CSV table of C-alpha atoms in Angstrom, one decimal:
chain,number,residue,atom,x,y,z
A,134,THR,CA,109.1,58.5,90.5
A,135,SER,CA,112.8,60.3,90.2
A,136,LYS,CA,113.4,63.8,89.7
A,137,LEU,CA,116.4,65.5,88.1
A,138,ASN,CA,118.3,67.5,90.8
A,139,TYR,CA,121.1,69.6,89.0
A,140,LEU,CA,120.9,70.7,85.3
A,141,ASN,CA,124.3,72.7,84.1
A,142,MET,CA,124.2,73.9,81.1
A,143,SER,CA,126.2,76.8,80.8
A,144,PHE,CA,129.2,78.2,79.3
A,145,ASN,CA,127.9,76.3,76.1
A,146,LEU,CA,126.5,78.5,72.7
A,147,LEU,CA,122.7,77.9,73.3
A,148,HIS,CA,120.4,80.6,71.7
A,149,ASN,CA,116.7,81.1,71.0
A,150,THR,CA,114.1,80.9,73.9
A,151,LEU,CA,113.8,78.4,76.9
A,152,PRO,CA,111.4,76.1,76.3
A,153,TYR,CA,108.7,74.6,79.1
A,154,PHE,CA,110.8,73.2,81.6
A,155,PRO,CA,108.3,70.7,84.2
A,156,ILE,CA,110.9,70.8,86.6
A,157,VAL,CA,109.1,69.6,89.9
A,158,GLY,CA,111.6,70.4,93.3
A,159,ALA,CA,115.4,70.4,91.0
A,160,ASP,CA,118.3,71.4,93.4
A,161,LYS,CA,119.6,73.5,90.9
A,162,VAL,CA,119.2,75.0,87.0
A,163,ASP,CA,122.8,76.4,86.0
A,164,LEU,CA,121.6,78.0,82.3
A,165,SER,CA,124.3,81.2,83.1
A,166,PHE,CA,127.0,82.3,80.4
A,167,ASN,CA,125.0,81.5,76.9
A,168,GLN,CA,122.8,83.4,74.8
A,169,ILE,CA,119.4,82.3,75.6
A,170,GLN,CA,116.7,84.8,74.7
A,171,GLY,CA,113.1,86.2,75.9
A,172,SER,CA,110.8,85.3,78.2
A,173,ILE,CA,111.4,83.5,81.8
A,174,PRO,CA,109.6,80.7,82.0
A,175,PRO,CA,107.2,80.4,85.3
A,176,SER,CA,107.9,76.5,85.8
A,177,LEU,CA,111.6,77.1,87.1
A,178,SER,CA,110.5,78.7,90.0
A,179,ASN,CA,110.0,75.1,91.0
A,180,ALA,CA,113.8,74.8,91.3
A,181,SER,CA,116.0,76.2,94.5
A,182,GLU,CA,118.6,77.5,92.6
A,183,VAL,CA,118.7,79.5,89.7
A,184,TYR,CA,121.1,80.5,87.7
A,185,LEU,CA,120.6,82.8,84.5
A,186,SER,CA,123.2,85.2,84.7
A,187,ASN,CA,125.3,86.5,81.3
A,188,ASN,CA,122.4,85.6,78.8
A,189,LYS,CA,120.1,87.5,76.7
A,190,PHE,CA,116.8,86.9,78.7
A,191,THR,CA,114.0,90.3,78.2
A,192,ASN,CA,111.6,89.6,80.8
A,193,PHE,CA,110.8,87.4,83.8
A,194,ARG,CA,107.9,89.0,84.8
A,195,ALA,CA,105.8,85.2,84.3
A,196,PHE,CA,108.8,83.8,86.1
A,197,LEU,CA,107.3,86.2,89.2
A,198,CYS,CA,104.6,86.6,88.7
A,199,GLU,CA,103.0,83.2,87.4
A,200,ALA,CA,105.2,81.3,89.8
A,201,GLU,CA,104.0,77.6,90.0
A,202,SER,CA,105.8,77.6,93.8
A,203,GLY,CA,108.5,79.9,94.3
A,204,ILE,CA,110.6,77.8,96.2
A,205,THR,CA,113.5,79.7,95.1
A,206,LYS,CA,116.7,80.3,97.3
A,207,ILE,CA,119.1,82.1,94.8
A,208,LEU,CA,118.5,83.6,92.2
A,209,ASP,CA,120.7,85.3,89.6
A,210,LEU,CA,119.9,87.1,86.5
A,211,SER,CA,122.6,89.2,86.6
A,212,ASP,CA,124.1,90.6,83.0
A,213,ASN,CA,121.2,90.2,80.4
A,214,HIS,CA,118.8,92.7,78.7
A,215,LEU,CA,116.3,92.4,81.5
A,216,SER,CA,114.2,95.6,81.0
A,217,GLY,CA,111.3,98.3,82.4
A,218,SER,CA,109.9,98.5,85.8
A,219,LEU,CA,110.4,95.4,88.3
A,220,PRO,CA,107.7,93.4,88.6
A,221,ASP,CA,105.9,93.6,92.1
A,222,CYS,CA,105.1,90.4,92.7
A,223,TRP,CA,107.9,89.5,95.3
A,224,GLY,CA,105.3,87.8,97.3
A,225,ASN,CA,105.2,84.5,96.0
A,226,PHE,CA,109.2,84.0,96.9
A,227,GLN,CA,109.1,83.6,100.5
A,228,PHE,CA,112.4,81.5,100.5
A,229,LEU,CA,115.1,83.7,98.7
A,230,SER,CA,118.0,84.3,100.2
A,231,VAL,CA,120.4,86.1,97.2
A,232,VAL,CA,118.1,88.0,94.7
A,233,ASP,CA,120.9,89.4,91.7
A,234,LEU,CA,119.8,91.7,89.3
A,235,GLY,CA,122.5,93.7,88.5
A,236,ASN,CA,123.6,94.6,85.3
A,237,ASN,CA,120.7,95.0,83.3
A,238,LYS,CA,118.0,97.6,82.0
A,239,LEU,CA,115.3,97.6,84.4
A,240,SER,CA,114.2,101.3,85.6
A,241,GLY,CA,111.7,102.7,88.0
A,242,GLU,CA,111.0,102.7,91.4
A,243,ILE,CA,111.8,99.8,93.2
A,244,PRO,CA,108.5,98.3,94.4
A,245,SER,CA,107.9,97.7,98.3
A,246,SER,CA,107.0,94.0,98.1
A,247,ILE,CA,110.9,92.9,97.3
A,248,SER,CA,111.1,92.9,101.1
A,249,LEU,CA,107.9,90.2,101.4
A,250,THR,CA,111.6,87.9,101.1
A,251,SER,CA,112.6,89.4,104.3
A,252,THR,CA,112.5,86.3,106.3
A,253,TYR,CA,115.4,85.0,104.5
A,254,ILE,CA,116.9,87.1,102.4
A,255,GLN,CA,120.8,88.0,102.5
A,256,THR,CA,122.1,89.4,99.0
A,257,LEU,CA,120.5,91.7,97.2
A,258,LYS,CA,121.9,92.9,94.6
A,259,LEU,CA,120.4,96.0,92.0
A,260,ARG,CA,123.3,97.4,91.0
A,261,HIS,CA,124.1,98.6,87.2
A,262,ASN,CA,120.5,99.5,86.5
A,263,ASN,CA,118.4,103.0,86.1
A,264,PHE,CA,116.3,102.2,89.0
A,265,SER,CA,114.8,105.8,90.6
A,266,GLY,CA,112.9,107.7,93.2
A,267,LYS,CA,113.8,106.5,97.1
A,268,LEU,CA,114.5,103.3,98.8
A,269,PRO,CA,111.4,101.7,99.6
A,270,SER,CA,111.5,101.9,103.9
A,271,SER,CA,109.6,98.4,103.6
A,272,LEU,CA,113.5,97.1,103.4
A,273,LYS,CA,113.5,97.7,106.9
A,274,ASN,CA,112.2,94.8,107.5
A,275,CYS,CA,114.9,92.2,105.9
A,276,THR,CA,117.3,92.1,109.1
A,277,GLN,CA,119.2,89.5,108.0
A,278,LEU,CA,120.4,90.8,104.8
A,279,LYS,CA,124.5,91.4,105.5
A,280,VAL,CA,124.9,92.3,101.1
A,281,VAL,CA,123.8,95.4,99.2
A,282,ASP,CA,124.4,96.4,96.5
A,283,PHE,CA,122.7,99.3,94.9
A,284,GLY,CA,125.5,101.0,92.8
A,285,LYS,CA,125.3,103.0,89.3
A,286,ASN,CA,121.7,103.8,89.5
A,287,SER,CA,119.1,107.1,89.9
A,288,LEU,CA,118.6,106.7,93.3
A,289,LYS,CA,117.7,110.2,95.0
A,290,GLY,CA,116.8,111.5,97.9
A,291,THR,CA,119.0,111.0,101.9
A,292,ILE,CA,120.3,108.3,102.5
A,293,PRO,CA,117.2,106.6,105.4
A,294,SER,CA,118.4,106.5,108.8
A,295,TRP,CA,116.9,102.7,109.0
A,296,ILE,CA,119.6,101.3,107.1
A,297,GLY,CA,121.8,101.9,110.4
A,298,GLU,CA,118.7,100.7,112.4
A,299,SER,CA,117.6,97.9,111.1
A,300,LEU,CA,120.0,96.4,109.1
A,301,THR,CA,122.7,95.5,111.5
A,302,SER,CA,124.2,92.8,109.8
A,303,LEU,CA,125.3,94.4,106.9
A,304,VAL,CA,128.7,93.4,106.0
A,305,PHE,CA,128.9,95.2,102.6
A,306,LEU,CA,126.6,98.2,101.2
A,307,SER,CA,127.4,100.4,98.5
A,308,LEU,CA,125.1,103.4,97.1
A,309,LYS,CA,127.8,104.9,95.2
A,310,SER,CA,126.9,106.7,92.1
A,311,ASN,CA,123.9,107.6,92.4
A,312,LYS,CA,121.1,110.8,93.9
A,313,PHE,CA,121.5,110.5,97.2
A,314,TYR,CA,121.9,114.0,99.4
A,315,GLY,CA,122.1,115.4,102.7
A,316,SER,CA,124.3,114.2,105.1
A,317,ILE,CA,125.7,111.0,106.5
A,318,PRO,CA,123.2,109.9,108.8
A,319,LEU,CA,124.7,108.8,112.2
A,320,ASN,CA,122.9,106.1,112.7
A,321,LEU,CA,125.0,103.9,109.9
A,322,CYS,CA,127.3,104.3,112.6
A,323,HIS,CA,125.7,101.3,114.1
A,324,LEU,CA,126.7,98.8,111.6
A,325,SER,CA,128.9,97.3,113.4
A,326,GLN,CA,129.8,94.8,111.0
A,327,ILE,CA,130.7,96.5,107.9
A,328,GLN,CA,133.5,95.6,106.2
A,329,ILE,CA,133.2,97.4,102.9
A,330,LEU,CA,131.0,101.1,103.2
A,331,ASP,CA,130.6,102.7,99.5
A,332,LEU,CA,129.1,106.1,99.2
A,333,SER,CA,130.9,107.8,96.7
A,334,LEU,CA,130.0,109.6,93.6
A,335,ASN,CA,126.5,111.0,95.0
A,336,ASP,CA,125.8,114.3,95.9
A,337,LEU,CA,126.5,113.9,100.1
A,338,SER,CA,127.5,117.5,102.2
A,339,GLY,CA,127.9,118.3,105.4
A,340,GLY,CA,130.6,116.3,107.8
A,341,ILE,CA,131.9,113.1,108.1
A,342,PRO,CA,130.2,111.7,111.3
A,343,TRP,CA,133.0,111.2,114.6
A,344,CYS,CA,131.2,107.7,115.0
A,345,ILE,CA,132.7,106.6,111.9
A,346,LYS,CA,135.2,104.6,114.7
A,347,ASN,CA,132.7,102.2,115.1
A,348,PHE,CA,133.0,100.4,112.0
A,349,THR,CA,135.7,97.9,114.0
A,350,SER,CA,135.2,95.4,111.3
A,351,MET,CA,137.5,97.3,108.7
A,352,VAL,CA,140.0,96.5,111.3
A,353,GLU,CA,142.5,93.7,111.4
A,354,ASN,CA,142.6,91.4,114.3
A,355,ASN,CA,145.9,91.0,115.5
A,356,GLY,CA,147.3,91.3,112.1
A,357,TYR,CA,144.8,88.6,110.6
A,358,PRO,CA,141.9,89.7,108.2
A,359,MET,CA,138.7,88.7,109.9
A,360,PRO,CA,136.4,86.7,107.5
A,361,ILE,CA,134.3,89.1,105.3
A,362,ILE,CA,131.7,87.2,102.8
A,363,PRO,CA,132.3,83.9,101.3
A,364,LEU,CA,134.1,83.5,97.6
A,365,GLN,CA,130.8,81.2,97.7
A,366,TYR,CA,128.4,79.9,100.4
A,367,ASP,CA,128.9,76.9,101.4
A,368,PRO,CA,128.0,74.3,104.7
A,369,ASN,CA,131.0,75.7,106.5
A,370,PHE,CA,129.1,79.0,107.2
A,371,LEU,CA,125.6,77.1,107.7
A,372,LEU,CA,124.9,79.7,110.6
A,373,ALA,CA,125.7,83.2,108.9
A,374,PHE,CA,125.0,81.8,105.1
A,375,ASN,CA,122.0,79.6,105.9
A,376,ASN,CA,123.7,76.4,104.0
A,377,ILE,CA,123.5,78.3,100.5
A,378,ASP,CA,126.3,76.7,98.1
A,379,GLY,CA,127.1,78.1,94.3
A,380,TYR,CA,126.8,81.8,94.3
A,381,ASP,CA,129.6,84.3,94.1
A,382,ASN,CA,129.4,87.3,95.9
A,383,ILE,CA,131.4,89.6,93.8
A,384,ALA,CA,132.4,93.2,94.8
A,385,SER,CA,133.1,96.0,92.0
A,386,ILE,CA,135.2,98.1,93.7
A,387,MET,CA,136.6,102.0,92.2
A,388,TRP,CA,140.8,102.1,92.8
A,389,LYS,CA,142.5,105.1,91.4
A,390,GLY,CA,139.6,106.0,88.8
A,391,GLU,CA,139.4,102.2,87.7
A,392,GLU,CA,136.5,99.9,88.4
A,393,TYR,CA,137.8,96.0,89.3
A,394,ASP,CA,136.0,93.3,90.3
A,395,TYR,CA,137.3,91.3,93.3
A,396,ASP,CA,136.7,87.7,94.2
A,397,LYS,CA,139.1,85.8,94.9
A,398,ILE,CA,140.9,88.4,97.6
A,399,LEU,CA,137.2,89.9,98.8
A,400,GLY,CA,138.2,88.7,102.3
A,401,LEU,CA,140.9,90.9,102.4
A,402,LEU,CA,139.3,94.1,101.5
A,403,ARG,CA,138.3,96.7,103.8
A,404,ILE,CA,137.1,99.8,102.1
A,405,LEU,CA,135.5,102.9,103.1
A,406,ASP,CA,134.6,105.4,100.1
A,407,LEU,CA,132.8,108.9,100.4
A,408,SER,CA,135.0,110.2,96.9
A,409,SER,CA,133.1,112.5,95.1
A,410,ASN,CA,130.6,114.5,96.9
A,411,LYS,CA,130.5,117.5,98.9
A,412,LEU,CA,131.9,116.8,102.1
A,413,THR,CA,132.8,119.5,104.8
A,414,GLY,CA,134.7,119.8,107.8
A,415,GLU,CA,137.2,118.4,109.2
A,416,ILE,CA,138.7,114.6,109.2
A,417,PRO,CA,137.2,113.4,112.3
A,418,ILE,CA,139.7,111.1,114.4
A,419,GLY,CA,137.7,108.1,114.3
A,420,VAL,CA,139.5,107.6,111.1
A,421,THR,CA,142.4,106.6,112.8
A,422,HIS,CA,141.5,103.8,114.4
A,423,LEU,CA,140.0,102.4,110.9
A,424,VAL,CA,144.2,102.6,109.9
C-alpha cells in the first residue's frame, strides 16, 4: 500500500482544531504558520518530522504521552500558546534530534525525562517560556547536544559544572535572561567547540575565568570563518547532524540593546556575552586571544 510521504499546508489561514490524522510512517508534516488551535493529536507522532510552529496550539500532552510510535526526529512547536508544565513523557521519543518549544507559555521545572532522548538529541530550545527551578542533572547524558537555548526563562541556581564536563560538543549555549547566580564554572572552558556563549542578564558574580582563551572555535581560521551550525540540517552534514534536514537554526542575539534573530549570517557570528551581571576583577588576558 502507498503512503503519504510529505504533507505541507504551511503558510495558510487554516484554523480551528486538527482532525485525527491517520498518518503511518510519513516523512514530514508541515502545518506551520497557520491559526490552528487546540490539542496536537498523538497520531502525528507517526511522522519523522513535525513542524507546527506559529499556530495557536494550547496542549501537546496527548501527543507526548499517548504517542502511537514515537519515531519523530524533529519536533518544532515553537511560537504557539502551549501552557502549563512540560509533560513528563519524553521516554516515548527515543529518536528525537531537534526539539524546539521556544516562545510559548510553558512553566514549572524541566522534567528529568527529557534526557531520555539522549541518544540523538542535538538541538534543544526552550527559550522564552517561564520555566523555573534548576537545570535537571540528567541533561548531562545528552552528550550529542550542539545547540542549547534556555534563554528568557526563570531558571535559577548556579550554572552546573557538568555542562562543561559532559556537553563538550556544544556550539551554541544561551542561558541569558534567567536567575542564575554564583561564579562562572571553570569547567565551561572545556567547551572548545563553542562559538556563541550567552550568559547575559543573570546574577553571576566573581571573576571571568582565565581559561576563557580555550574557546578557540570563536577565533577565525586564517581569515575565513569556521563553519558553525548550518542554517538547515542537510545531507552535507551527515556526521555532525545525522542527516536531518528542513529545520532552521535561528539565533536570537542582543546587539546594542536590541534583540535580533540571525539565520542567513549565523555562520559568521562569534559571540561571548557576559553583560548585565555582577562580575568583578580584571579582564583576563585570554580575552585578547579571541579578538
